[in-house]
Each structure stands twice: as C-alpha cells, then as structure tokens.
Short mmCIF file of C-alpha atoms in Angstrom, two decimals:
data_model
loop_
_atom_site.label_atom_id
_atom_site.label_comp_id
_atom_site.label_asym_id
_atom_site.label_seq_id
_atom_site.Cartn_x
_atom_site.Cartn_y
_atom_site.Cartn_z
CA MET V 153 -16.84 -14.32 -26.82
CA ARG V 154 -14.93 -15.37 -23.67
CA HIS V 155 -15.57 -13.37 -20.51
CA VAL V 156 -13.16 -12.63 -17.63
CA ALA V 157 -13.81 -10.61 -14.49
CA ILE V 158 -10.94 -9.09 -12.49
CA VAL V 159 -11.81 -8.03 -8.94
CA GLY V 160 -9.55 -5.09 -8.08
CA SER V 161 -8.27 -2.26 -10.27
CA GLY V 162 -4.77 -1.84 -8.88
CA PRO V 163 -1.45 -2.76 -10.53
CA ALA V 164 -2.00 -6.54 -10.42
CA GLY V 165 -5.47 -6.17 -11.89
CA TYR V 166 -4.46 -3.94 -14.78
CA TYR V 167 -1.27 -5.84 -15.61
CA THR V 168 -3.42 -8.97 -15.87
CA ALA V 169 -5.97 -7.14 -18.01
CA GLU V 170 -3.14 -5.95 -20.26
CA THR V 171 -2.24 -9.54 -21.10
CA LEU V 172 -5.85 -10.67 -21.51
CA GLN V 173 -6.88 -7.81 -23.81
CA LYS V 174 -4.23 -8.82 -26.33
CA ALA V 175 -6.00 -12.15 -26.92
CA GLU V 176 -8.83 -12.48 -29.41
CA ASP V 177 -12.46 -12.63 -28.34
CA ILE V 178 -11.96 -11.88 -24.65
CA ALA V 179 -14.00 -9.24 -22.83
CA VAL V 180 -12.53 -8.13 -19.51
CA ASP V 181 -14.47 -6.42 -16.72
CA VAL V 182 -12.31 -4.79 -14.02
CA ILE V 183 -14.51 -4.47 -10.92
CA ASP V 184 -13.72 -2.20 -7.97
CA ARG V 185 -15.71 -1.21 -4.90
CA LEU V 186 -14.55 2.42 -5.21
CA PRO V 187 -15.70 4.75 -7.98
CA VAL V 188 -12.04 5.41 -8.88
CA PRO V 189 -9.45 3.00 -10.29
CA TYR V 190 -5.77 2.17 -9.68
CA GLY V 191 -5.91 0.99 -6.06
CA LEU V 192 -2.45 1.14 -4.51
CA ILE V 193 -1.26 3.72 -7.05
CA ARG V 194 -3.88 6.22 -5.93
CA THR V 195 -4.02 5.56 -2.20
CA GLY V 196 -0.89 3.58 -1.29
CA VAL V 197 2.06 5.18 -3.06
CA ALA V 198 3.46 8.16 -1.15
CA PRO V 199 1.99 11.44 -2.44
CA ASP V 200 5.45 12.93 -2.96
CA HIS V 201 6.43 10.07 -5.29
CA GLN V 202 4.61 11.30 -8.37
CA SER V 203 6.99 9.57 -10.78
CA ILE V 204 5.80 6.19 -9.44
CA LYS V 205 2.16 7.20 -9.73
CA ALA V 206 2.73 7.97 -13.42
CA VAL V 207 2.48 4.23 -14.15
CA SER V 208 -1.30 4.73 -14.03
CA ARG V 209 -1.06 6.13 -17.56
CA ARG V 210 -0.04 2.67 -18.70
CA TYR V 211 -3.10 1.21 -17.01
CA GLU V 212 -5.21 3.88 -18.67
CA GLY V 213 -4.00 2.65 -22.05
CA THR V 214 -5.34 -0.80 -21.18
CA ALA V 215 -8.58 0.57 -19.74
CA LEU V 216 -9.34 2.46 -22.95
CA THR V 217 -9.12 -0.59 -25.21
CA ASP V 218 -12.40 -1.85 -26.66
CA ASN V 219 -12.43 -5.15 -24.77
CA VAL V 220 -11.59 -3.85 -21.25
CA ARG V 221 -14.14 -2.08 -19.10
CA PHE V 222 -13.97 -0.49 -15.64
CA VAL V 223 -16.91 -1.38 -13.39
CA GLY V 224 -16.56 0.96 -10.42
CA HIS V 225 -18.54 1.38 -7.21
CA VAL V 226 -19.55 -2.30 -7.19
CA SER V 227 -18.72 -4.24 -4.05
CA VAL V 228 -18.00 -7.93 -4.50
CA GLY V 229 -19.53 -9.76 -1.57
CA THR V 230 -22.29 -7.18 -1.13
CA ASP V 231 -23.57 -6.03 -4.51
CA VAL V 232 -22.59 -9.28 -6.22
CA THR V 233 -21.14 -12.51 -4.82
CA ILE V 234 -18.11 -14.50 -5.93
CA ASP V 235 -20.39 -17.44 -6.79
CA GLU V 236 -22.50 -15.20 -9.01
CA LEU V 237 -19.39 -13.94 -10.82
CA VAL V 238 -18.09 -17.49 -11.33
CA ASP V 239 -21.46 -18.41 -12.83
CA LEU V 240 -21.35 -15.42 -15.17
CA TYR V 241 -17.68 -15.45 -16.31
CA ASP V 242 -15.33 -18.03 -17.77
CA ALA V 243 -12.75 -16.89 -15.22
CA VAL V 244 -12.76 -14.64 -12.15
CA ILE V 245 -9.40 -13.28 -10.99
CA LEU V 246 -9.00 -11.85 -7.49
CA ALA V 247 -6.62 -8.89 -7.61
CA THR V 248 -7.73 -7.34 -4.34
CA GLY V 249 -4.22 -6.68 -3.03
CA ALA V 250 -3.47 -6.69 0.69
CA PRO V 251 -5.14 -3.54 2.04
CA ASN V 252 -5.47 -4.59 5.69
CA ASP V 253 -2.84 -4.07 8.37
CA ARG V 254 -1.21 -7.09 9.93
CA PRO V 255 -2.14 -6.95 13.63
CA LEU V 256 0.41 -5.68 16.16
CA ASP V 257 0.15 -8.44 18.74
CA ILE V 258 1.54 -6.86 21.92
CA PRO V 259 -0.13 -5.52 25.09
CA GLY V 260 -1.57 -2.04 24.62
CA ALA V 261 -1.87 -2.31 20.83
CA THR V 262 -5.54 -1.30 20.99
CA LEU V 263 -4.92 1.97 22.86
CA PRO V 264 -6.07 5.14 21.10
CA GLY V 265 -3.12 6.57 19.21
CA VAL V 266 -1.91 3.19 17.91
CA ILE V 267 -2.66 2.79 14.21
CA GLY V 268 -1.49 0.68 11.31
CA SER V 269 0.36 1.99 8.30
CA ALA V 270 -2.51 1.11 5.93
CA ALA V 271 -4.74 3.45 7.90
CA PHE V 272 -2.14 6.23 8.19
CA VAL V 273 -1.09 6.02 4.54
CA GLY V 274 -4.75 5.89 3.53
CA TRP V 275 -5.38 9.01 5.63
CA TYR V 276 -2.74 11.18 3.95
CA ASN V 277 -3.57 9.72 0.53
CA GLY V 278 -7.30 10.41 0.81
CA HIS V 279 -8.70 6.87 0.90
CA PRO V 280 -12.41 7.18 1.80
CA ASP V 281 -12.06 4.47 4.47
CA PHE V 282 -9.50 6.54 6.41
CA ALA V 283 -10.28 10.18 5.62
CA ASP V 284 -11.68 10.71 9.14
CA LEU V 285 -8.78 9.01 10.96
CA ALA V 286 -7.45 12.18 12.64
CA PRO V 287 -4.13 10.75 13.95
CA SER V 288 -2.75 12.24 17.16
CA LEU V 289 -0.03 14.73 16.16
CA ASP V 290 -0.12 16.81 19.36
CA ALA V 291 2.79 15.12 21.16
CA PRO V 292 6.49 15.49 20.28
CA GLY V 293 7.25 11.76 19.99
CA VAL V 294 6.17 9.23 17.36
CA ALA V 295 7.23 5.58 17.21
CA VAL V 296 7.24 3.95 13.77
CA ILE V 297 7.50 0.15 14.02
CA GLY V 298 9.11 -1.57 11.04
CA ASN V 299 12.22 -1.53 8.90
CA GLY V 300 10.80 -1.38 5.38
CA ASN V 301 10.05 1.34 2.84
CA VAL V 302 6.60 1.97 4.29
CA ALA V 303 8.21 2.95 7.60
CA LEU V 304 10.45 5.36 5.67
CA ASP V 305 7.47 6.85 3.84
CA VAL V 306 5.62 7.38 7.11
CA ALA V 307 8.64 9.01 8.78
CA ARG V 308 9.32 11.24 5.76
CA ILE V 309 5.71 12.44 5.52
CA LEU V 310 5.66 13.22 9.26
CA ALA V 311 8.89 15.21 8.96
CA LYS V 312 8.25 17.30 5.85
CA THR V 313 7.34 20.97 5.77
CA ALA V 314 4.25 22.17 3.92
CA GLN V 315 6.48 23.62 1.20
CA GLU V 316 8.08 20.23 0.61
CA PHE V 317 4.68 18.86 -0.40
CA THR V 318 4.49 21.17 -3.42
CA GLY V 319 3.95 19.02 -6.49
CA SER V 320 2.53 16.13 -4.45
CA ASP V 321 -1.09 15.00 -4.29
CA ILE V 322 -1.28 14.82 -0.49
CA VAL V 323 -4.85 15.63 0.51
CA ALA V 324 -5.70 18.96 2.11
CA HIS V 325 -6.80 17.61 5.49
CA ALA V 326 -3.50 15.76 5.95
CA ARG V 327 -1.37 18.65 4.79
CA ALA V 328 -3.10 21.01 7.24
CA ALA V 329 -2.76 18.57 10.14
CA LEU V 330 0.92 17.93 9.42
CA GLU V 331 1.63 21.65 9.16
CA ALA V 332 0.20 22.12 12.68
CA SER V 333 1.93 18.99 14.02
CA ALA V 334 3.87 19.05 17.31
CA VAL V 335 5.97 16.04 16.26
CA ARG V 336 9.70 16.57 16.80
CA HIS V 337 11.12 13.10 17.49
CA ILE V 338 10.47 10.11 15.23
CA SER V 339 11.87 6.72 16.24
CA ILE V 340 12.01 3.94 13.63
CA LEU V 341 12.11 0.64 15.52
CA GLY V 342 13.47 -2.57 13.99
CA ARG V 343 13.99 -5.94 15.68
CA ARG V 344 17.11 -6.70 13.66
CA GLY V 345 20.11 -4.72 12.45
CA PRO V 346 21.21 -2.50 9.54
CA HIS V 347 22.14 -5.50 7.38
CA GLN V 348 18.62 -6.92 7.64
CA ILE V 349 16.58 -3.88 6.60
CA ALA V 350 14.07 -3.96 3.73
CA MET V 351 14.71 -0.34 2.78
CA THR V 352 15.83 0.71 -0.69
CA PRO V 353 18.54 3.30 -1.41
CA LYS V 354 16.26 5.89 -2.99
CA GLU V 355 13.90 6.06 -0.02
CA LEU V 356 16.75 6.14 2.49
CA GLY V 357 18.60 8.81 0.52
CA GLU V 358 15.55 11.09 0.59
CA LEU V 359 15.77 11.35 4.39
CA GLY V 360 19.15 13.03 4.07
CA HIS V 361 17.67 15.98 2.15
CA LEU V 362 14.74 17.01 4.32
CA GLU V 363 14.52 20.70 5.17
CA ARG V 364 13.81 20.45 8.89
CA ALA V 365 14.70 16.86 9.82
CA SER V 366 17.94 15.00 10.53
CA PRO V 367 18.11 11.19 10.31
CA ARG V 368 20.43 9.62 12.89
CA VAL V 369 21.97 6.19 13.42
CA ASP V 370 23.93 5.08 16.49
CA PRO V 371 27.40 4.01 15.23
CA ALA V 372 27.36 1.18 17.77
CA ASP V 373 24.46 -0.45 15.87
CA LEU V 374 26.48 -0.75 12.67
CA PRO V 375 28.57 -3.85 11.90
CA PRO V 376 32.21 -3.45 10.81
CA GLU V 377 32.33 -1.59 7.51
CA GLY V 378 34.18 -4.45 5.83
CA ASP V 379 31.13 -6.69 6.33
CA ASP V 380 29.21 -4.52 3.82
CA ALA V 381 31.18 -6.16 1.01
CA MET V 382 29.08 -9.32 1.45
CA LEU V 383 25.86 -7.45 0.68
CA GLU V 384 24.23 -7.25 -2.74
CA PRO V 385 24.80 -3.83 -4.39
CA GLY V 386 21.43 -2.29 -3.57
CA MET V 387 21.58 -3.28 0.07
CA ARG V 388 25.19 -2.11 0.28
CA LYS V 389 24.10 1.31 -0.98
CA SER V 390 21.29 1.42 1.58
CA VAL V 391 23.70 0.64 4.42
CA THR V 392 26.04 3.33 3.09
CA HIS V 393 23.22 5.83 3.61
CA LEU V 394 22.77 4.58 7.17
CA ARG V 395 26.49 5.01 7.81
CA SER V 396 26.28 8.60 6.56
CA PHE V 397 23.51 9.29 9.09
CA THR V 398 25.86 8.58 12.00
CA ALA V 399 27.57 11.92 11.37
CA ASN V 400 24.39 14.04 11.48
CA PRO V 401 24.42 16.70 14.21
CA VAL V 402 21.21 17.63 16.00
CA ALA V 403 20.94 20.83 14.00
CA LYS V 404 17.36 20.62 12.78
CA PRO V 405 14.11 20.82 14.72
CA VAL V 406 13.00 17.26 13.87
CA THR V 407 15.06 14.11 14.44
CA ILE V 408 14.50 10.71 12.83
CA ASP V 409 16.28 8.09 14.93
CA PHE V 410 16.90 4.59 13.60
CA ASP V 411 16.68 2.32 16.62
CA PHE V 412 18.01 -1.11 15.60
CA PHE V 413 17.93 -4.32 17.65
CA ALA V 414 14.78 -2.89 19.22
CA MET V 415 11.65 -5.03 19.71
CA PRO V 416 8.46 -3.34 20.98
CA VAL V 417 6.99 -5.54 23.73
CA ALA V 418 4.23 -3.31 25.13
CA ILE V 419 2.49 0.00 24.63
CA GLU V 420 1.42 1.97 27.69
CA GLY V 421 -0.65 5.04 28.47
CA ASP V 422 -3.47 6.44 30.53
CA GLY V 423 -6.42 6.33 28.16
CA ARG V 424 -4.17 6.80 25.10
CA VAL V 425 -0.68 5.85 24.05
CA GLN V 426 2.11 7.63 25.93
CA ARG V 427 5.12 5.32 25.62
CA VAL V 428 6.44 2.19 23.95
CA ILE V 429 8.33 -0.39 26.00
CA VAL V 430 11.19 -1.76 23.90
CA GLU V 431 13.38 -4.81 24.52
CA ARG V 432 16.92 -4.98 23.19
CA THR V 433 17.53 -7.93 20.87
CA ARG V 434 20.45 -9.93 19.56
CA LEU V 435 20.70 -12.04 16.42
CA ASP V 436 21.47 -15.75 16.37
CA ALA V 437 23.48 -17.55 13.69
CA ASP V 438 20.36 -17.73 11.48
CA LEU V 439 19.83 -13.94 11.85
CA ARG V 440 16.70 -14.39 13.91
CA SER V 441 16.14 -11.84 16.67
CA HIS V 442 15.86 -12.78 20.36
CA GLY V 443 15.12 -10.59 23.34
CA THR V 444 17.93 -9.94 25.80
CA GLY V 445 15.76 -8.95 28.75
CA GLU V 446 17.04 -5.35 28.68
CA THR V 447 14.13 -2.92 28.27
CA TYR V 448 13.66 0.81 27.99
CA ALA V 449 10.82 3.24 27.19
CA ILE V 450 10.29 5.61 24.28
CA ASP V 451 7.88 8.51 24.77
CA ALA V 452 5.31 8.55 21.99
CA GLY V 453 1.89 10.12 21.54
CA LEU V 454 1.42 8.20 18.29
CA VAL V 455 2.51 4.69 17.30
CA ILE V 456 2.35 3.63 13.65
CA SER V 457 2.81 -0.06 12.96
CA CYS V 458 4.44 -0.80 9.60
CA ILE V 459 4.85 -4.55 9.99
CA GLY V 460 3.05 -5.77 6.90
CA TYR V 461 -0.33 -6.23 5.27
CA GLN V 462 -2.83 -8.98 4.58
CA THR V 463 -5.58 -9.71 2.09
CA PRO V 464 -9.07 -9.66 3.61
CA PRO V 465 -10.83 -13.04 3.37
CA ILE V 466 -13.88 -13.46 1.16
CA PRO V 467 -16.58 -15.92 2.31
CA GLY V 468 -16.34 -19.17 0.40
CA VAL V 469 -12.81 -18.53 -0.96
CA PRO V 470 -10.02 -20.73 0.47
CA TYR V 471 -7.66 -18.62 2.57
CA GLU V 472 -4.26 -19.01 4.25
CA HIS V 473 -4.65 -17.19 7.55
CA GLY V 474 -1.00 -17.60 8.50
CA ARG V 475 0.16 -15.85 5.35
CA GLY V 476 -2.71 -13.42 4.90
CA ARG V 477 -3.52 -14.42 1.31
CA PHE V 478 -5.86 -16.60 -0.71
CA ALA V 479 -4.94 -20.26 -0.87
CA SER V 480 -4.04 -21.23 -4.42
CA ASP V 481 -2.00 -23.60 -6.52
CA GLU V 482 0.27 -21.12 -8.31
CA GLY V 483 -2.74 -18.83 -8.81
CA ARG V 484 -5.55 -21.36 -9.29
CA ILE V 485 -7.91 -21.26 -6.31
CA LEU V 486 -10.94 -23.24 -7.52
CA PRO V 487 -12.28 -24.08 -11.00
CA GLY V 488 -12.80 -20.72 -12.71
CA LEU V 489 -11.36 -18.74 -9.77
CA TYR V 490 -7.81 -17.33 -9.64
CA ALA V 491 -5.64 -14.94 -7.61
CA VAL V 492 -2.93 -12.55 -8.75
CA GLY V 493 -0.54 -10.07 -7.14
CA TRP V 494 -0.47 -9.69 -3.38
CA ALA V 495 -3.76 -11.61 -3.13
CA ARG V 496 -1.81 -14.60 -4.49
CA ARG V 497 1.76 -14.05 -3.20
CA GLY V 498 1.17 -12.13 -0.03
CA PRO V 499 2.48 -8.56 0.45
CA SER V 500 5.89 -8.87 -1.15
CA GLY V 501 7.68 -7.23 -4.04
CA THR V 502 7.29 -3.86 -5.69
CA ILE V 503 4.62 -2.50 -8.00
CA GLY V 504 6.70 -3.74 -10.93
CA THR V 505 6.71 -7.28 -9.52
CA ASN V 506 3.03 -7.46 -10.44
CA LYS V 507 3.76 -7.10 -14.15
CA PRO V 508 5.23 -10.57 -14.75
CA ASP V 509 2.78 -12.00 -12.22
CA GLY V 510 -0.17 -10.50 -14.09
CA ALA V 511 1.19 -11.72 -17.42
CA ARG V 512 1.62 -15.27 -16.10
CA ILE V 513 -1.85 -15.48 -14.56
CA GLY V 514 -3.37 -13.92 -17.68
CA GLU V 515 -1.72 -16.52 -19.90
CA MET V 516 -2.80 -19.28 -17.49
CA VAL V 517 -6.41 -18.13 -17.72
CA ILE V 518 -6.32 -17.96 -21.52
CA GLU V 519 -5.05 -21.54 -21.65
CA ASP V 520 -7.52 -22.82 -19.03
CA ILE V 521 -10.70 -21.36 -20.52
CA GLY V 522 -9.99 -22.45 -24.08
CA ARG V 523 -12.80 -21.27 -26.31
CA GLY V 524 -15.01 -20.42 -23.36
CA ALA V 525 -18.18 -22.02 -22.04
CA GLY V 526 -20.73 -19.65 -23.54
CA LYS V 527 -21.35 -17.87 -20.27
CA ALA V 528 -23.34 -14.64 -20.03
CA GLY V 529 -20.37 -12.50 -18.97
CA ARG V 530 -20.67 -8.74 -19.31
CA PRO V 531 -24.35 -8.62 -20.38
CA GLY V 532 -25.22 -10.99 -17.53
CA LEU V 533 -23.50 -8.76 -14.96
CA ASP V 534 -25.26 -5.68 -16.34
CA ALA V 535 -28.64 -7.39 -16.04
CA LEU V 536 -27.91 -8.60 -12.50
CA LEU V 537 -26.80 -5.15 -11.30
CA ALA V 538 -29.76 -3.47 -12.99
CA SER V 539 -32.12 -5.84 -11.18
CA ARG V 540 -30.60 -4.58 -7.94
CA ASN V 541 -30.77 -0.90 -8.95
CA ILE V 542 -26.97 -0.62 -9.02
CA THR V 543 -25.43 1.69 -11.61
CA PRO V 544 -21.68 1.11 -11.96
CA VAL V 545 -19.19 3.94 -12.46
CA THR V 546 -17.58 3.72 -15.90
CA PHE V 547 -14.08 4.73 -16.95
CA ARG V 548 -15.58 7.76 -18.68
CA ASP V 549 -17.15 8.71 -15.32
CA TRP V 550 -13.71 8.31 -13.69
CA ARG V 551 -12.22 10.71 -16.22
CA ARG V 552 -14.81 13.31 -15.18
CA ILE V 553 -13.94 12.74 -11.50
CA GLU V 554 -10.27 13.15 -12.36
CA GLU V 555 -10.92 16.37 -14.28
CA ALA V 556 -12.82 17.78 -11.29
CA GLU V 557 -9.94 16.87 -8.95
CA VAL V 558 -7.40 18.52 -11.23
CA ALA V 559 -9.56 21.64 -11.51
CA ALA V 560 -9.75 21.88 -7.70
CA ALA V 561 -5.97 21.72 -7.19
CA LEU V 562 -4.14 24.58 -5.45
CA ASP V 563 -0.59 25.39 -4.33
CA GLY V 564 1.21 23.46 -7.06
CA ARG V 565 -0.62 20.18 -6.40
CA PRO V 566 -1.48 18.03 -9.43
CA ARG V 567 -4.98 17.42 -8.03
CA GLU V 568 -7.14 17.76 -4.94
CA LYS V 569 -8.39 14.22 -4.42
CA PHE V 570 -11.93 13.65 -3.28
CA THR V 571 -11.85 11.80 0.04
CA SER V 572 -15.38 10.45 0.14
CA VAL V 573 -17.42 8.28 -2.19
CA GLU V 574 -20.20 10.84 -1.99
CA ALA V 575 -17.91 13.59 -3.33
CA MET V 576 -16.70 11.33 -6.13
CA LEU V 577 -20.25 10.53 -7.19
CA ALA V 578 -21.30 14.17 -6.90
CA ALA V 579 -18.61 15.05 -9.47
CA ILE V 580 -20.50 12.94 -12.02
CA GLY V 581 -23.93 14.20 -11.02
CA ARG V 582 -25.08 11.33 -8.84
#
C-alpha cells in the first residue's frame, strides 16, 4: 500500500485526493487543523453564494471513498511536524491555501478599524479564528481597498438588508451586527481604471439589484466606449455593468462608490481610523499606476484591505516571501514534499482552477512514488497521534457536526455554523 498525506481540506486538497483515490493501492489522509472540512468553501466563499458552496458535495463523494480519510483537528507544525509526515508517507502534499492577508504597507495601517479581507470574510463566515473580530460598523463611511471580486463581496455584504440574507449561511453574530450597522457610504478604491479591474460580470451585476444600495461610477473615470471592443468578452461585460452604474441616482440609503485611479497613501485617526488619504493616479504606457501628487480624504470608520492573500510559511519548508507561496519546481518542493493550489501558485484563479492543478499534482505524485517505499503511512500516523493523546475528528464526526448545524438553522438559513472549535467538538460529545 502507498500512502499520501494532504495537508489542507479545501478545494485544492480534495481535487488532488480525487485523482489519487482513483489509483490502485493508495491510501490518502486529508489533514486539517479544524474539525470541519472544505476550507475556502466553508469560510471563504460569500455566504449568499450557495450555488458555489454546493461543490462541497463533490468533495464529499471523494471523502466517502474507502481509500480517502479526513483527519480533522490535527495541526501540522504543532501536533505533528512536516518532517514526521515525510517520514511516515510516500508523499506529503501541502494544500494549505493562502489564508493570510497580504499586509497593507502604508502609514496608519495598524490603527484600530483597519482589517484585512481574510479577517472580515472569516468573521461573517464564522471562521473560529475571526469570530470575535467585532468590526467597527458604527460610522457611516467604509473604505474597501481593492478592485477584485473579494472587494465586491465585502461591499455587497455590508450593503445588504437582513432579508437579503435569507437562504445564506451567514453566521448569526454577523447578521445581527450588519442589521444594526450605521454604514451608509462604501468607497471601493482601485489604483488603476475600469479596464484593469479583476471583477467578474456576475459579482458586478449583483450590485445593481440590492434593495437599499446604489452602486455609482463617475463617468469621467471611464475610457471612451469604443475602447471596450478591445477587451475579452467577460471583461467587456464587466465594464458594461460599470457603465450602467453611471446613471444611478442617489435614491437609496446606501451608496457604493467606485473610486478609480485612487491610491491610498495613509490612514489617519485619533486612536482609531477616521479617514483615508488617497492620491490620484495615472497610468503609463505599460498600464502601471503612478501618483500625480493630488490628494484628498475619504471619511471612514472602517477600512477593509482586499489586496490579496499569502500562504503562511511552515518551518523547514522553502518559501518565496515575495510571492507569498511555497517555493517549488512545478509543485515539487523537496523529495517527498509537494504543493498544490494557492500554496503552489499563489492566490490566483478561481475555485475551479484548482481542479486541473490538483489532477496534475496527483498524477505527478503517482509517477514519483512508483510502488511506494513501504512506509508506515496511516497506521503510523494513528500511533503517533495516540502517543500524544490526540484524537482526530473523522468524516463521520463532521457529518454529525453538520447535522447539528442544520438542525440549529432559523430564518430560512441552510445551517447555523458553529463559530468555535469548542462548539464543533461539543456537537460530537467531546
């Protein structure tokens, strides 16, 4: 029997496991530090995008096969080391994603009220690391820094009414805080222009149908309409949405303003964030942004930075600090150690991008390990954890946690997610 460990139970991890489980004589252990699987699907995808979250049923099909096992509530680096896993398994694949925010490197970025999108998204999605975040929603202005889909998700969640969350799995503490929110003005800041956004048509189109919020674009920020013909079809459709937002009157209580050619250069406030200082930019021939020296201030009691993510380093694993990912040769890090998904590529692509990536790394591992080296694998991990009095959470345990969450749901929600590890373990009697 050949043994493979995958560290991380998100999309990249399960797509890789899907390829591996189709091979003969391979046992796959999917290890996660949380007692619940699916990573980004559970705590990264917007709670009002349930159709995207449905992909977890595909991962469940892989998890329920005889040669794949979920090993939850086991922290790699604390409960077991990478070196120990490499000794136990023919291959160890890091599928840890990129859960950490890329730092916002401007003066004032450490003021209270400045948070990263990983923290904010984790807060409204019930990630145990961020359940106690308590973002400041008591001021009318919020600045959202970034021009990607995460910035759109953040703005949309801030702008929705409680009724618009029906059918979502937003957690109760976030829904209550958003319902009591004083936020009325949301500014989405981007250093470049409408033709350089990383926003997809579906997410942009959703902003045009919010009950109490109007998205707005300054017509002066848009290039001549004829220039749109040079864009690929998806981008052209996105820019068409932006053009439609120029006609929006201020007829709703919440405004979402797209502020293009706007580079935050400082955050100011007396003890907490109160304003963002923004410098106007221009683009050079290579479409890089440069400051013009013209600055202005945006009032904001909350600043959410949506400028990208990075993979946290693991001691002893080669790492590219500039790119925020593990250093690898097309997925091979060291003998017996691999990376897949965002841990390999950096935070780029969609959830679906991880499918071919997982298949390729899975096939690479199958070829590299050959018939295996007779390592201890799964029984060896069980013995090691038992010696340390660590009892992993199984996939059957996860199903019991899920059933308890579904049973606790109210107000049309598909579930009421547990937001602490203790609550998750209590659901299975631990």
